[in-house]
Amino acid sequence: PSSANAARYALIVRERAKLRGLAAVGAEVSELGFKADIGADEAIAEAQARIAELAERGTTTGFLPFADALATAADRSTDPTRRALQGLMPNADLERIMGGCEPGSLIIVAARPSVGKSVFGQQATTVAGRRGYASAFFSGEMPAEQLAMRALSAYSNVPLAEIREGKASTKSGLISDAMCKLAALPIKVDDTGGLHINQLVARARALHRRHKLGLIVVDYLTLIRGDGDKTTDRVGDVAQRLKVLAKELDCVVIALSQMSRECEKRPDKRGQLSDLRDSGDIEAAARWIGLLHREWMRKPTADNKHWAQLHVCKQSNGPTDTIDLYFDGALQRFGNWSGPAPYSRGGHGDA
């Protein structure tokens, strides 16, 4: 071809390459239908992932002028709301040190059972919806109905126990009002148990195409199946895939995680990064990690019933700190702690 037609020729070559790629992917997808070692949902998710990869291939070189990145950074320096999702955290001090939640980030919130991980994640989802961000909540731990009861409790100020036990008939007006407001929020819930990370990614991508997602919450990390020979490898695979998903969809991903029983062996029972269960690459993948602690779970007193702490032990773009939170178990929500903490920072009731 002549130099005058070089651009046209290059376009034809690129299109032909894509068509050959489509034929190859079609053959691979056909083979997936005959594999006996994977389930139908997993095979469909894998097929969707391969087709999506082909569709995105060749749309960018991977490079962009550094001047463009510098201009964006300069704009951010004078406008703190330009990119970060504001107000998702349940505490003003926590929001301040984070500077909002940065799209493209994987955030880990870890704790022992019954400390409040799910409450934290669901509260972030509700706040995101109220601020106009579409959200997806993948609940591997509890069914959607239980999540709905918790949300109704937090929003209506009717204790969860009354809703769960059917004893809230005198407060039906409050619940109906909360239900109408919550139903209008752009929140989707997937309570499928035993999801493989390929399925989660495929479903998130599909939802993102219909409603641009601002937030994805995964409850919780080790309930999502990943690839690998060992448990640590599989959990690490899930963490890395969630990190890539956050960047790909340009949204915030909050993954809730269990901590191991190692923290129970310490006198103060406070968690450390090393306590992330089957941690694998969790620490490396996350941009931000917070460890929840409630002293009341260890040594209940009248002073610490509503006191919780979140130890920010990793933050790539900011300081680490320990933040005091108010936890309302009856209404399933966190808030700002007012006044002095029952015990010193990092201390415990035996001091």
PDB file of N, CA and C in Angstrom, residues 70-80 82:
ATOM      1  N   LEU A  70      -0.508  15.234  34.965  1.00  0.00           N
ATOM      2  CA  LEU A  70      -0.103  16.394  35.759  1.00  0.00           C
ATOM      3  C   LEU A  70      -1.232  17.415  35.847  1.00  0.00           C
ATOM      4  N   ALA A  71      -1.936  17.631  34.745  1.00  0.00           N
ATOM      5  CA  ALA A  71      -3.042  18.587  34.738  1.00  0.00           C
ATOM      6  C   ALA A  71      -4.159  18.133  35.668  1.00  0.00           C
ATOM      7  N   THR A  72      -4.465  16.825  35.633  1.00  0.00           N
ATOM      8  CA  THR A  72      -5.495  16.287  36.527  1.00  0.00           C
ATOM      9  C   THR A  72      -5.093  16.439  37.985  1.00  0.00           C
ATOM     10  N   ALA A  73      -3.811  16.148  38.286  1.00  0.00           N
ATOM     11  CA  ALA A  73      -3.318  16.284  39.654  1.00  0.00           C
ATOM     12  C   ALA A  73      -3.384  17.731  40.123  1.00  0.00           C
ATOM     13  N   ALA A  74      -3.058  18.669  39.238  1.00  0.00           N
ATOM     14  CA  ALA A  74      -3.114  20.086  39.596  1.00  0.00           C
ATOM     15  C   ALA A  74      -4.543  20.513  39.895  1.00  0.00           C
ATOM     16  N   ASP A  75      -5.506  20.032  39.099  1.00  0.00           N
ATOM     17  CA  ASP A  75      -6.912  20.345  39.349  1.00  0.00           C
ATOM     18  C   ASP A  75      -7.357  19.804  40.705  1.00  0.00           C
ATOM     19  N   ARG A  76      -6.910  18.606  41.037  1.00  0.00           N
ATOM     20  CA  ARG A  76      -7.261  18.000  42.328  1.00  0.00           C
ATOM     21  C   ARG A  76      -6.739  18.825  43.494  1.00  0.00           C
ATOM     22  N   SER A  77      -5.604  19.489  43.306  1.00  0.00           N
ATOM     23  CA  SER A  77      -4.970  20.218  44.411  1.00  0.00           C
ATOM     24  C   SER A  77      -5.814  21.379  44.902  1.00  0.00           C
ATOM     25  N   THR A  78      -6.745  21.853  44.091  1.00  0.00           N
ATOM     26  CA  THR A  78      -7.591  22.982  44.486  1.00  0.00           C
ATOM     27  C   THR A  78      -9.053  22.595  44.651  1.00  0.00           C
ATOM     28  N   ASP A  79      -9.383  21.319  44.421  1.00  0.00           N
ATOM     29  CA  ASP A  79     -10.770  20.873  44.524  1.00  0.00           C
ATOM     30  C   ASP A  79     -10.815  19.476  45.128  1.00  0.00           C
ATOM     31  N   PRO A  80     -10.992  19.355  46.460  1.00  0.00           N
ATOM     32  CA  PRO A  80     -10.947  18.043  47.115  1.00  0.00           C
ATOM     33  C   PRO A  80     -12.080  17.111  46.728  1.00  0.00           C
ATOM     34  N   ARG A  82     -13.148  16.709  43.576  1.00  0.00           N
ATOM     35  CA  ARG A  82     -13.119  16.487  42.134  1.00  0.00           C
ATOM     36  C   ARG A  82     -13.235  15.014  41.781  1.00  0.00           C
TER      37      ARG A  82
END
